[in-house]
Amino acid sequence: MKRQQWIVRRQLVGHPAAQRRWDRAYQVLLQAAVVPAGLPAAGQLKIVIFNTGNWYTATYTPDGSGTYNITAPVLNTTIPGGPEGFVYVPSGSAVFPASSMLVSEYSAGAVTTYQFDAGGNPIPASRAVFISGLTGAEGAVIDPVTGDFLFSTFGGGNQVIVVRGFAIPVGQTPTPTPTGPQPSATPTPTNPPPSATPTLTATLSTGVPPPVVPTLSFPMLALLGALLAGAGFWAMTRR
């Protein structure tokens, strides 16, 4: 039998969904979140790995270009179910005890709840099913305005699911930004406002009323001139 010689060529081929596929492949491997303010271990970065369930605490520092360097991960515990996302339940939420968290489990097709310790890490023995019968649960986020819990499913339903009834996260409600013209806090008057301090003209009083200077109108002056002229003419004729 004659051997067939094959020529293999490797080259990059563009694909419109390549970025989405890469993003999803990366997210499947690693999920991360920062412990919210007001909770134990607030500000710490937590990372969970999908295929192993390993849960880490890591250090993160700004790199000067708008992103962060993640270093020194420390393994804290391991959780099952193929974790694809997690959130910390806002304090004061009904039904949930204090120090609770939710985990989207892709492999188990469920959202589970855990108690977490003083380090912000889930306690494996406290695991309980919150929602079951899902197809590939993944992702997790708490709406900072309403407190709603959102996650998605992939592989069958491809849905975004919203669960309401949680408390609003403490200190996370954003300040609304006005989008249109806003009224001035101090109205602008259309006419010049009156002076707060009136201007006074000082008058020196000597106790003697000032002399009154009469004023005559033009007709009165004409009449007076005519009388004077008549009186002069009469005086001349008497001579």
GROMACS .gro file of C-alpha atoms in nm, residues 24 28 30 33 36 41 46 48 100 127 134 153 160 188 191 195 200 204 217 220 222 225 229 238:
model
   24
   24ARG     CA    1  -1.677   3.265   2.753
   28VAL     CA    2  -1.562   2.938   3.246
   30LEU     CA    3  -1.225   3.190   3.639
   33ALA     CA    4  -1.571   3.937   4.268
   36PRO     CA    5  -1.892   4.446   4.914
   41ALA     CA    6  -1.348   4.098   5.459
   46LYS     CA    7  -1.231   3.636   4.572
   48VAL     CA    8  -1.336   3.059   4.209
  100SER     CA    9  -2.506   3.460   5.305
  127ARG     CA   10  -2.455   2.458   5.105
  134LEU     CA   11  -3.173   2.501   3.549
  153THR     CA   12  -2.854   3.006   3.166
  160VAL     CA   13  -3.152   3.599   3.186
  188THR     CA   14  -3.244   8.524   3.860
  191ASN     CA   15  -3.543   9.359   3.736
  195SER     CA   16  -3.052   9.752   4.753
  200LEU     CA   17  -2.922  10.816   5.274
  204LEU     CA   18  -2.727  11.960   5.811
  217SER     CA   19  -4.369  12.991   3.453
  220MET     CA   20  -4.626  13.459   3.427
  222ALA     CA   21  -4.451  13.747   3.002
  225GLY     CA   22  -4.287  14.204   3.164
  229ALA     CA   23  -4.351  14.801   3.034
  238ARG     CA   24  -4.696  16.191   3.316
   0.00000   0.00000   0.00000
